[in-house]
XYZ file of C-alpha atoms in Angstrom:
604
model
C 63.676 -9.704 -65.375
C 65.879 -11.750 -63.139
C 65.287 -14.495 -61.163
C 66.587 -16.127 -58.336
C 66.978 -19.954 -58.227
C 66.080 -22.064 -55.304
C 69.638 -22.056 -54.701
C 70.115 -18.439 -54.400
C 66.511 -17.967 -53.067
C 67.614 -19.970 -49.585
C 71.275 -18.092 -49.348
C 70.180 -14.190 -50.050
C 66.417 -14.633 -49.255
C 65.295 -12.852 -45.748
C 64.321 -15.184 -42.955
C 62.128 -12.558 -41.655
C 59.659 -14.711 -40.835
C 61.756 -17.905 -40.450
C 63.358 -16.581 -37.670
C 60.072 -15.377 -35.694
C 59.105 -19.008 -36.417
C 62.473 -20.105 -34.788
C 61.685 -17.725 -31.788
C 58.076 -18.691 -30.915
C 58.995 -21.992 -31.836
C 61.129 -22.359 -28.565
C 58.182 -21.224 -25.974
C 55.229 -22.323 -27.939
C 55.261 -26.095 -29.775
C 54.080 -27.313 -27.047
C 51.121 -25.213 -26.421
C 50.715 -25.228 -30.056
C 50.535 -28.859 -30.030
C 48.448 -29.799 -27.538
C 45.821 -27.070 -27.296
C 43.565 -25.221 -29.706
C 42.330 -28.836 -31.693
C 38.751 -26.716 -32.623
C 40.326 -23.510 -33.573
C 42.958 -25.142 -35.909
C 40.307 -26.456 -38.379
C 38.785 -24.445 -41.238
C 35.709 -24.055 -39.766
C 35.278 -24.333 -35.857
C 32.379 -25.793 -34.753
C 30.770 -24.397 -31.783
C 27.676 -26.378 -31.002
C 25.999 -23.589 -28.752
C 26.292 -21.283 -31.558
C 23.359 -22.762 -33.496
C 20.146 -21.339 -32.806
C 16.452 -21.927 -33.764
C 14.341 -20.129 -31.107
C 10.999 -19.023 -31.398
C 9.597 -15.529 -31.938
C 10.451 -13.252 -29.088
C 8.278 -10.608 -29.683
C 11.031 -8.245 -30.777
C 12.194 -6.534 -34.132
C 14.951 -5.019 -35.421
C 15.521 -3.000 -38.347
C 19.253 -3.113 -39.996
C 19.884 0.204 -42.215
C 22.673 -1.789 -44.943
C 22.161 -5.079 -46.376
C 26.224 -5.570 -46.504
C 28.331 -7.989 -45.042
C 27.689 -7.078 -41.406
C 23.808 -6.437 -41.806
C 23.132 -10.232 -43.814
C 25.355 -11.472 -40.557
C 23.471 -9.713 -37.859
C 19.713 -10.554 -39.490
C 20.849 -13.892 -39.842
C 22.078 -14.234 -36.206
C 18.819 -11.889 -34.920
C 16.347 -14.406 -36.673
C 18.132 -17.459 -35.525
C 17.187 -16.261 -31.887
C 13.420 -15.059 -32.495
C 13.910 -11.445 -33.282
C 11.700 -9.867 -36.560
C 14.294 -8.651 -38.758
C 13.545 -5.945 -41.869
C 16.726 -4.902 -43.746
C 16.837 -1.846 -45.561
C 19.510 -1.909 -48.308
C 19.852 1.326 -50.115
C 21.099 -0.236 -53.716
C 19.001 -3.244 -56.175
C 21.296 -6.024 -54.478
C 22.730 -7.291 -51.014
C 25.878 -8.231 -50.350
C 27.390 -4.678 -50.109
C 31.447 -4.754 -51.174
C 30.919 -8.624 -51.715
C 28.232 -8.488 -54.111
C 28.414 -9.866 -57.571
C 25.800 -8.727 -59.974
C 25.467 -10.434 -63.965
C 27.416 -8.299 -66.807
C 25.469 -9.694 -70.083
C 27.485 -7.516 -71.916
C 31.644 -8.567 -71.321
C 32.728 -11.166 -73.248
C 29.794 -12.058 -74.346
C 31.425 -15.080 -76.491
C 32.812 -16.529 -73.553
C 29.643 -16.183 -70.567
C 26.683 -16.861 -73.473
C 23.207 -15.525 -72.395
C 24.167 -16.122 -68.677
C 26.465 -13.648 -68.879
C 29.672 -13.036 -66.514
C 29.401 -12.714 -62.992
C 31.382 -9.249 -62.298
C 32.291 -8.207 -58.743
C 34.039 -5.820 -56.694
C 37.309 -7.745 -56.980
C 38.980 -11.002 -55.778
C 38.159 -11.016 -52.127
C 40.641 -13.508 -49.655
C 39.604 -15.518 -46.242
C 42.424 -15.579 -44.002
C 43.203 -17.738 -41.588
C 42.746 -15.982 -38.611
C 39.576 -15.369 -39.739
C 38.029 -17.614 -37.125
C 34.484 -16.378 -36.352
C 33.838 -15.697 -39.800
C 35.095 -19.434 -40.616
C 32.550 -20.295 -37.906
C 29.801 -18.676 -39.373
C 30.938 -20.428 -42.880
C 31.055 -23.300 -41.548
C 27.060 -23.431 -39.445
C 25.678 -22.322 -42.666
C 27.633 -25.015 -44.498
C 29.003 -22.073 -46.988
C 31.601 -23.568 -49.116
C 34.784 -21.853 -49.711
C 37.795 -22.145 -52.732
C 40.596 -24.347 -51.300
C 44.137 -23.250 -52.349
C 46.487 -26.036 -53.189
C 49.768 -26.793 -51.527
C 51.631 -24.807 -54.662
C 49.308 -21.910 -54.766
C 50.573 -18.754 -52.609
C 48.743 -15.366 -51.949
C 52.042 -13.565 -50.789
C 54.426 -13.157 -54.287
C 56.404 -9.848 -54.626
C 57.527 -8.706 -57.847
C 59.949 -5.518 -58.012
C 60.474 -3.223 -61.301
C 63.757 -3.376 -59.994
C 64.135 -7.039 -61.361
C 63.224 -9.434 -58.150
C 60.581 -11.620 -57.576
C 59.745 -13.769 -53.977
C 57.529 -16.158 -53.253
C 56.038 -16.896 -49.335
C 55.123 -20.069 -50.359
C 52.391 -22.126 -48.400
C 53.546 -24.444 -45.236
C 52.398 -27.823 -45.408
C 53.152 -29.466 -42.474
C 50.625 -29.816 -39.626
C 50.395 -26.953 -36.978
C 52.735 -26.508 -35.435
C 55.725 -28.026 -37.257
C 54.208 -25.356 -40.066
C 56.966 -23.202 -38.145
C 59.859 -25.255 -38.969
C 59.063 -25.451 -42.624
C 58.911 -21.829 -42.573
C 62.194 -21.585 -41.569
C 63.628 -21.731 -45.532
C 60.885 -19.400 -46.458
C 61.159 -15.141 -46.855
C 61.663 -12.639 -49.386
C 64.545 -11.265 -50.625
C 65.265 -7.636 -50.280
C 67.980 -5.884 -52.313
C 70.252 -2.801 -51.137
C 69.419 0.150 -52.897
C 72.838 0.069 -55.549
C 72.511 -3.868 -56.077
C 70.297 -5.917 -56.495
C 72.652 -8.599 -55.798
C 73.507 -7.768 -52.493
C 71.088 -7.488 -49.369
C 69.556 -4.760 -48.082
C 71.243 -3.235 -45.122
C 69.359 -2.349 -41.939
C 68.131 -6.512 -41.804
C 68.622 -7.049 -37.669
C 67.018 -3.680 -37.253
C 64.241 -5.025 -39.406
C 63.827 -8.305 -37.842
C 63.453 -6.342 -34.496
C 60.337 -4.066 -35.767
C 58.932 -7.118 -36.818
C 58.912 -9.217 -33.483
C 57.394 -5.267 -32.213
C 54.225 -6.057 -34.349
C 54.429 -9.674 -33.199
C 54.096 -8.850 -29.721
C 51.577 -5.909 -30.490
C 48.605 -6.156 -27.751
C 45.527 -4.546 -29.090
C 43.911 -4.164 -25.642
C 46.696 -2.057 -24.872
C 44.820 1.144 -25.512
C 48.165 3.550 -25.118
C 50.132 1.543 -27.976
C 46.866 1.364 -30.088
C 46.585 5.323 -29.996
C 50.078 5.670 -30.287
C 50.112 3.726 -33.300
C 47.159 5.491 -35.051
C 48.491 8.670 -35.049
C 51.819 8.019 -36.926
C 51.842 6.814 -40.730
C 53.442 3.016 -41.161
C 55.906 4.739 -42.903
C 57.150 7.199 -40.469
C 57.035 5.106 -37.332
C 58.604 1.984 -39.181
C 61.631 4.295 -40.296
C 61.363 5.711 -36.913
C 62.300 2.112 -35.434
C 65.029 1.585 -37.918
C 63.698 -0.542 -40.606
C 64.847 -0.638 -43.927
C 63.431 1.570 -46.661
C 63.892 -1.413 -49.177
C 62.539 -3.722 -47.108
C 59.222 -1.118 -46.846
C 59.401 -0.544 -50.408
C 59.794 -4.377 -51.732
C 57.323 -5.805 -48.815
C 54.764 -3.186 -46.883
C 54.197 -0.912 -49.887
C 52.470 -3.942 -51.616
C 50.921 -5.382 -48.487
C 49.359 -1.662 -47.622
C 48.158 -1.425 -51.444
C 46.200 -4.669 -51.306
C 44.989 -4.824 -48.202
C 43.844 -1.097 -47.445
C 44.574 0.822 -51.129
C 46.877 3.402 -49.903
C 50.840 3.423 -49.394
C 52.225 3.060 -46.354
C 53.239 7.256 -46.189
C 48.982 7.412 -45.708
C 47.696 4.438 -43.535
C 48.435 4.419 -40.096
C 50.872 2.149 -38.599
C 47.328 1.010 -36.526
C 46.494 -1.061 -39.526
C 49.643 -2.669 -40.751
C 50.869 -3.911 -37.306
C 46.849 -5.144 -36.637
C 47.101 -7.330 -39.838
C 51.211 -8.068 -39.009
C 49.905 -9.517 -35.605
C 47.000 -11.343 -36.580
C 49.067 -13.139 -39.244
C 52.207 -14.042 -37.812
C 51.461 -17.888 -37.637
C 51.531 -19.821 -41.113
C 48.107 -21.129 -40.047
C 46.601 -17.892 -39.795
C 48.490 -15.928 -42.466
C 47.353 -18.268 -45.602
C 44.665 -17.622 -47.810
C 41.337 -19.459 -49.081
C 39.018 -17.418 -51.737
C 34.936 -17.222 -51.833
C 33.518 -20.215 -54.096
C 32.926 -17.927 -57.397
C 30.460 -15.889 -57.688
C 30.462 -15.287 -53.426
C 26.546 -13.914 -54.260
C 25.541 -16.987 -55.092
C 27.620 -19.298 -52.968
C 27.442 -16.915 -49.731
C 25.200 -13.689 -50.181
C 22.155 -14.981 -51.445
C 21.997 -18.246 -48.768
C 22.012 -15.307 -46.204
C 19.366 -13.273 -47.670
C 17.340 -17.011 -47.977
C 17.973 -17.837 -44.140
C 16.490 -14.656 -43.415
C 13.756 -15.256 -45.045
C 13.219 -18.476 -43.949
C 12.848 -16.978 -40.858
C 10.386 -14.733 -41.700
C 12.848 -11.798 -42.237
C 12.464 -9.152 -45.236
C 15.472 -7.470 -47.041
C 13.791 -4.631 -48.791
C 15.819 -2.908 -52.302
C 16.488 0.745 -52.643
C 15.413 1.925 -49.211
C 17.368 4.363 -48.292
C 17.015 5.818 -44.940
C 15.862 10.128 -45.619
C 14.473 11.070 -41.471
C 13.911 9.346 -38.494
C 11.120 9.695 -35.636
C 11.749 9.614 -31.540
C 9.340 9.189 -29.011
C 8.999 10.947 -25.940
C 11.624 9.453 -24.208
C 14.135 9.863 -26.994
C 14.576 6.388 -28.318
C 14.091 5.852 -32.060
C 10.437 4.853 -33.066
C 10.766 4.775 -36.938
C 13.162 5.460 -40.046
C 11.606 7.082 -43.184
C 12.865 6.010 -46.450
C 13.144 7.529 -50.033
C 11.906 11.178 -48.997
C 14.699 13.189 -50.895
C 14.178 11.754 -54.201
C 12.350 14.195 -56.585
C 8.710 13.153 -57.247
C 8.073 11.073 -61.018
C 10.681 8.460 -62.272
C 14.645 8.799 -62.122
C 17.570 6.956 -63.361
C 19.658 5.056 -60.425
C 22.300 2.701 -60.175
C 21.589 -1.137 -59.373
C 24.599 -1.885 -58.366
C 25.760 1.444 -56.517
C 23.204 3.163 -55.661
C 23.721 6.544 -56.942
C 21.310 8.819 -58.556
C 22.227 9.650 -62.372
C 22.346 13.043 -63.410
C 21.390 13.869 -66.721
C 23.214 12.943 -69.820
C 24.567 9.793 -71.654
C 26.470 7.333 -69.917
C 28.616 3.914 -71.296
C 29.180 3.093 -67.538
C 27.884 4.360 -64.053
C 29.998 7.286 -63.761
C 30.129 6.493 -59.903
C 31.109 2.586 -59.973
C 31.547 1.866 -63.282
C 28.768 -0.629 -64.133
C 27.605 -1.297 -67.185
C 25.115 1.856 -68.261
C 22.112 -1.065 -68.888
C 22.306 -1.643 -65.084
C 21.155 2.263 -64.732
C 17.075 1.620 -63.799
C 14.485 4.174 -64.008
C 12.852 4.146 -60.775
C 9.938 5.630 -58.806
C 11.107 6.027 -55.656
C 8.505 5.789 -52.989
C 8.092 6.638 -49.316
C 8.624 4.614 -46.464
C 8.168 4.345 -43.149
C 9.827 1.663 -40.902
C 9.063 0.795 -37.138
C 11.094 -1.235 -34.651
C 11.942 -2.246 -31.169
C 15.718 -1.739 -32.220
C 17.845 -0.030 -35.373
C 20.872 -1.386 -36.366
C 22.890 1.017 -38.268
C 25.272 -1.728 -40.800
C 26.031 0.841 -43.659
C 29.558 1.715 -44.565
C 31.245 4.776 -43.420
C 30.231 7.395 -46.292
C 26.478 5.708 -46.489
C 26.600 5.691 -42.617
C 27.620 9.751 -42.604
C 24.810 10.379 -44.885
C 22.363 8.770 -42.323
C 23.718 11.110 -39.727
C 22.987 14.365 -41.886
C 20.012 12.970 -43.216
C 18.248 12.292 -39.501
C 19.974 15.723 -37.970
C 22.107 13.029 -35.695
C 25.350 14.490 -36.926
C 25.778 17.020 -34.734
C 23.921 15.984 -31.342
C 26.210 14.217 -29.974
C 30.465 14.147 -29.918
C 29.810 10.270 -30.648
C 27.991 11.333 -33.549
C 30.456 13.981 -34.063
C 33.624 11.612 -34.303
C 32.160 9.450 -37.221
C 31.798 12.384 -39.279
C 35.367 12.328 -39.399
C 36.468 8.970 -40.437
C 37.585 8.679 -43.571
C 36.901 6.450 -46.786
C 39.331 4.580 -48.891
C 39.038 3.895 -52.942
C 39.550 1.209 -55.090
C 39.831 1.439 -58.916
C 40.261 -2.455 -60.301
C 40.540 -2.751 -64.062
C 40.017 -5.671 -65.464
C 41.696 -6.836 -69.217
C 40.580 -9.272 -70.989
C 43.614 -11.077 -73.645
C 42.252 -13.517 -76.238
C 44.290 -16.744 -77.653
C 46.360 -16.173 -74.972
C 48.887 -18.456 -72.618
C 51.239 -15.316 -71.685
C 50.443 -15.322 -67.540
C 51.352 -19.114 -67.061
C 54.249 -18.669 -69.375
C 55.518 -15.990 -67.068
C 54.199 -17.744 -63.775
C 55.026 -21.565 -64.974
C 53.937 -24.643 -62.753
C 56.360 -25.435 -59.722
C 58.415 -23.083 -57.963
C 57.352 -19.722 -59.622
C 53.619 -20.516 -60.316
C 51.248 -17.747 -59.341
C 47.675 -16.504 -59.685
C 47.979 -13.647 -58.296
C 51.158 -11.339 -57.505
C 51.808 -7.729 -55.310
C 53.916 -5.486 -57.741
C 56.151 -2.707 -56.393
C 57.821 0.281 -58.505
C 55.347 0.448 -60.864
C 53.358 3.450 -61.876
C 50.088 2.031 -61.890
C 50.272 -2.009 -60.773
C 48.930 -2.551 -57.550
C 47.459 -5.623 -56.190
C 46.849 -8.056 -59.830
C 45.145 -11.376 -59.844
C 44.332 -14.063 -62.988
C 40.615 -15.259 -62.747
C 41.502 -17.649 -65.289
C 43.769 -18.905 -62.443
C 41.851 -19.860 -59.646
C 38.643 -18.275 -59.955
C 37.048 -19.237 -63.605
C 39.310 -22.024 -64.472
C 37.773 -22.458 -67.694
C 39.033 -19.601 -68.936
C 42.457 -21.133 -69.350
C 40.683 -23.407 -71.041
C 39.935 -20.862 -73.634
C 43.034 -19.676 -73.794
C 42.183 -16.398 -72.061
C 43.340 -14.289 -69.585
C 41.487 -12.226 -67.799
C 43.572 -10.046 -65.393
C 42.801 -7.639 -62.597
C 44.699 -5.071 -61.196
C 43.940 -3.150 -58.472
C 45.578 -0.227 -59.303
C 47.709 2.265 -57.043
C 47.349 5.402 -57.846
C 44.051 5.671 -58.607
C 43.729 9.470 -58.386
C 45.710 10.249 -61.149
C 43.954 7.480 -63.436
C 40.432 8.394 -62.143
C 40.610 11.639 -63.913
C 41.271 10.353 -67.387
C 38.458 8.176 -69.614
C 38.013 4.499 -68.758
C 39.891 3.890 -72.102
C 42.627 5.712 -71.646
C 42.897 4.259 -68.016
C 42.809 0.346 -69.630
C 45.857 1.387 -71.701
C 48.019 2.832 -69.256
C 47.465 -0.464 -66.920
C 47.835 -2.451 -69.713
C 51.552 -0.966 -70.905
C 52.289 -1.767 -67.195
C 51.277 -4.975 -67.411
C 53.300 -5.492 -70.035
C 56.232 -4.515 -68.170
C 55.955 -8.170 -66.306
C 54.004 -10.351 -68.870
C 55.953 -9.154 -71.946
C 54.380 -12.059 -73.947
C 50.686 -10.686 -73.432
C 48.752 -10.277 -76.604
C 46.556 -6.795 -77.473
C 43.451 -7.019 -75.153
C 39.939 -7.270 -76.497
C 37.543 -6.094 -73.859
C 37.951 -4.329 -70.135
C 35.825 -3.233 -67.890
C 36.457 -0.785 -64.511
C 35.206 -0.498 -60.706
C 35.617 2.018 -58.491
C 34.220 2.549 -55.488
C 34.963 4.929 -52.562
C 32.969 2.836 -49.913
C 35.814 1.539 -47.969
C 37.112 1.989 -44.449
C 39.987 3.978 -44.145
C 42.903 3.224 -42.257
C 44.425 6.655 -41.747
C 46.086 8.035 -38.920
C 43.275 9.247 -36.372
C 40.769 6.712 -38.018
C 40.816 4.719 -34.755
C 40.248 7.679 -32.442
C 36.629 8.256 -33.840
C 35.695 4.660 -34.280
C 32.399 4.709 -32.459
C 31.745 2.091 -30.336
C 28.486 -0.774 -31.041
C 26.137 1.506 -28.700
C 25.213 5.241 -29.608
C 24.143 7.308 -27.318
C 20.479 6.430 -28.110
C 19.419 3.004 -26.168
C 18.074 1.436 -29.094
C 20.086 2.426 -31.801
C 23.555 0.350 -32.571
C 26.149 0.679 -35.209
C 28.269 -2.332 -36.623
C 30.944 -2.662 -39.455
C 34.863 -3.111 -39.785
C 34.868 0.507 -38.900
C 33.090 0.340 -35.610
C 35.415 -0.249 -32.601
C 34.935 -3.244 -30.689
C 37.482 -4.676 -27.518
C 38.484 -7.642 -29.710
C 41.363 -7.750 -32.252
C 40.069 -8.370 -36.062
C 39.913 -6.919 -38.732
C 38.472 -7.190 -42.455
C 35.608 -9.151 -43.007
C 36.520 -10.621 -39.385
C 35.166 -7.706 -37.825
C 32.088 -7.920 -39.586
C 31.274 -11.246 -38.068
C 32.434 -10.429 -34.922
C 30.276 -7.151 -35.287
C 27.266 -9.124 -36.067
C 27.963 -11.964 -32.856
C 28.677 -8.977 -30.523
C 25.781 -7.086 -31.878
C 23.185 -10.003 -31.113
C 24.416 -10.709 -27.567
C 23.942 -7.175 -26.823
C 20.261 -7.450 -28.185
C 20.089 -10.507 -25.828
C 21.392 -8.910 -22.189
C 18.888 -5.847 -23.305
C 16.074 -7.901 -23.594
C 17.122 -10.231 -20.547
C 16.994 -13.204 -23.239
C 19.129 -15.941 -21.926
C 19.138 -18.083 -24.991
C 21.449 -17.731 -27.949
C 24.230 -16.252 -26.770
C 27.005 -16.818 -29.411
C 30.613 -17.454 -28.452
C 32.950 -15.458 -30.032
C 36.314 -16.891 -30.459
C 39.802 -15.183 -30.209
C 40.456 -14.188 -34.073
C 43.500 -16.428 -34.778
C 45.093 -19.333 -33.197
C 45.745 -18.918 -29.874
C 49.803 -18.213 -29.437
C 51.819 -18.569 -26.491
C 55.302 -17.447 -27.766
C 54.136 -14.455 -30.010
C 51.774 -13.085 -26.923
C 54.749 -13.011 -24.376
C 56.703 -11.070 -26.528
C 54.510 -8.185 -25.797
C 56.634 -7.945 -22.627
C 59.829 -7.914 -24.002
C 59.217 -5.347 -26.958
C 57.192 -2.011 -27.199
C 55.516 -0.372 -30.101
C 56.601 3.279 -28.776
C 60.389 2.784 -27.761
């Protein structure tokens, strides 16, 4: 594979986003400089946004102990409300959960056992009310060093980029960008640009200057792939293929030809800044560092998060609010086999893994599931979108209403991560050495299989280089062609990919897979039928990062911003005064980057 030098890196490397740093340089050091002092630190500290308030006489019950619902109970009992949280699975924590694997590597983890998890998860920077929320409930996060970069490209083709991180002080983080980029080659040489580069700079300062509240551009964007309406604006294919292919795999696990161009310009705009575009990763495991404090506070507050309740009916009073959920109903009567970790119901038969998720077979309980019945003042509905469509059918709500109605049509997104374990082994950081090319993670393009791939022994579970092991995960790309073959044969096929990079890698000794179909998707029309927080039941509310709210975010963002918005609206309906939480703008603040919405359209 070839590489270019720093030499070569500078003269044929794209200054895509040096020169937007040049441009918003001019209108916004200033403003940069002298403003924004709270938002520019890792965790902004809002002072009214801490809350111990007494009882208010008021309770809430949040259907999904996820992300959003642990945010909202902890927010709700920090201002006096009772808060009961029905999670439908064994543990909280949703697609951040972490759960103990006693049975990989067993050598390595001892009787503790390994903490397994979804996948790597990232905290941008413009995550700023999630940062917030980190940083009131003193949550500690994984620091990247001034070497360590989330954004490095490698092409089958033979090329290899690095963003790397800025280390100057905001602003002057600009100006050091200005020798950063990636280099994209023309389809017959690798040696020679791509063509179509001015055109391409130009669709980039069009996501720059993308305004979200516009609602015309934001429907115009969701009904076009990223694909079509980057090609559309002149951009060049290589340029998609070697950049926005990988970006749209990792962050949303579908190619550009099926997301809409809604979801790449979002996360474009959001992340234009080197401030807001770097990356910090959840203290390992994130149930213990950040899951499980949440659940605690709750508690603490005389909250209850309640395991495999899952919502089967619900009951109105006269005047058609909600007066209780019933749980567990649909289950047959006697003992069944369900997965911890998912969820699911087992059919008969013998199993080596969950054949929904993937988890170990000894996390497969027998259960008795019994009847519930919940009452509250107010339901929160915090599930994702396929639990959240099952709530629908399962309380006759799906069809009473076209806001109902439009949620039944959003659609999911999957993830299949396998995981390879490679014994008496040094082959990642002899491919990724320390300096210029060092990685722990990289975003492959061209492959068959590679998608998003990350070392744990890296970052994550440093002792594992210790060892001499690497344990690598790649989120793969096209997971509906592997899904239909045996876990084995899928662990082979990702591995002879692997190989294709990290030639040196020995044979593997263990894997294990995830999948899970439980994520938002991000296709075109998606953003039509995102409901908005209030149904059209007074007391009955729906939050997650597929619920539409009139504030720019996205990810794990939205969730917090979900949970804040969520509360105050709790607050005006019962004319509490108290607690309101200020939600900040998601993202530094940026003069330059925000004018150019005048200057540049999404739909010429």
């Amino acid at each position: 594979m070839s590489k270019l030098n720093r030499k070569d890196f500078f003269l044929k490397g794209l200054k895509v986003v040096g020169s937007g740093a040049a441009l918003s340089l001019t209108g916004g050091i200033g403003y940069a400089y002298f403003g924004n002092s709270n938002v520019k630190k890792d965790f902004p500290l809002l002072e009214e946004n801490f809350a111990n308030l007494k009882p208010n006489g008021k309770s809430v019950c949040i259907v999904g102990g996820g992300l959003a619902g642990l945010q909202a109970g902890c927010e709700l009992a920090d201002r006096g409300f009772a808060v009961t949280i029905l999670e439908k699975t064994g543990i909280a924590g949703g697609k951040l959960k972490t759960w103990t694997d006693k049975h990989f590597a067993k050598k390595h983890f001892g009787k503790e056992g390994y903490e397994r998890e979804h996948g790597l998860h990232a905290i941008w920077g413009f995550y700023k009310n999630l940062r917030e929320f980190l940083g009131r409930h003193k949550i500690k996060i994984k620091h990247l060093s001034q070497n360590d970069s989330f954004y490095y490209f490698v092409s089958k083709r033979g090329v290899q980029s690095k963003i790397r991180s800025t280390t100057w002080p905001i602003p002057f983080d600009r100006l050091e960008m200005l020798n950063n980029g990636i280099y994209v080659p023309s389809r017959e040489d690798i040696n020679k640009p791509a063509s179509n580069m001015f055109e391409t700079l130009m669709v980039s300062m069009k996501m720059w200057g993308f305004d979200f509240s516009n609602e015309k551009d934001r429907m115009y964007l969701d009904s076009i792939t990223f694909y079509d309406w980057a090609i559309k604006n002149g951009m060049s294919v290589e340029y998609i293929k070697h950049f926005f292919e990988a970006l749209s795999e990792m962050g949303f696990f579908m190619s550009t030809k099926e997301c809409s161009a809604l979801a790449v310009v979002n996360f474009m705009k959001l992340g234009n800044q080197p401030s807001d575009s770097r990356v910090d990763l959840y203290a390992w495991p994130p149930s213990k560092t950040f899951i499980q404090p949440m659940v605690q506070h709750i508690e603490s507050k005389g909250g209850k998060v309640l395991y495999y309740q899952e919502v089967s009916g619900i009951e109105k009073d006269v005047h058609g609010k909600i007066k209780s959920v019933r749980t567990n109903e649909t289950f047959p009567k006697g003992k069944i086999r369900r997965c911890r970790i998912c969820g699911n119901v087992i059919p008969p038969g013998e199993y080596d893994h969950c054949p929904f998720c993937g988890a170990h077979h000894s996390e497969l309980e027998v259960l008795e599931m019994k009847p519930g019945v919940f009452n509250a003042d107010y339901f929160i509905v915090a599930g994702d979108v396929p639990g959240t469509q099952k709530f629908l059918s399962s309380s006759r709500l799906s069809d009473e209403d076209d806001y109902f109605k439009r949620i039944m049509k959003l659609t999911n997104a999957h993830i299949l991560c396998v995981n390879l374990l490679y014994e008496n082994s040094e082959a990642w950081f002899k491919r990724f050495p320390e300096g210029e090319w060092e990685a722990f993670d990289f975003m492959p393009t061209g492959y068959d299989n590679l998608g998003y791939t990350s070392n744990w022994a890296a970052k994550q579970i440093p002792e594992l280089r210790e060892k001499k092991i690497d344990l690598i995960e790649v989120q793969v790309s096209k997971w509906q062609e592997l899904l239909k073959l045996p876990f084995p044969e899928i662990a082979k096929k990702v591995d002879a990919d692997l190989r294709l990079i990290i030639p040196d890698l020995p044979k593997y000794t263990e894997f294990y897979i995830n999948h899970w179909d439980t994520y938002t998707g991000m296709r075109p029309g998606d953003e039509a039928n995102r409901p908005t927080i209030q149904s059209p039941i007074e007391n009955l509310l729906f939050i997650g990062d597929w619920v539409y709210v009139n504030h720019h975010s996205v990810f794990m963002e939205r969730t917090n911003v979900m949970a804040k918005s969520v509360t105050n609206l709790l607050l005006d309906k019962i004319g509490q005064k108290e607690g309101k939480i200020t939600i900040l703008k998601s993202g530094i603040p940026d003069l330059a980057t925000d004018l150019l919405k005048y200057i540049t359209s999404v739909r010429s």
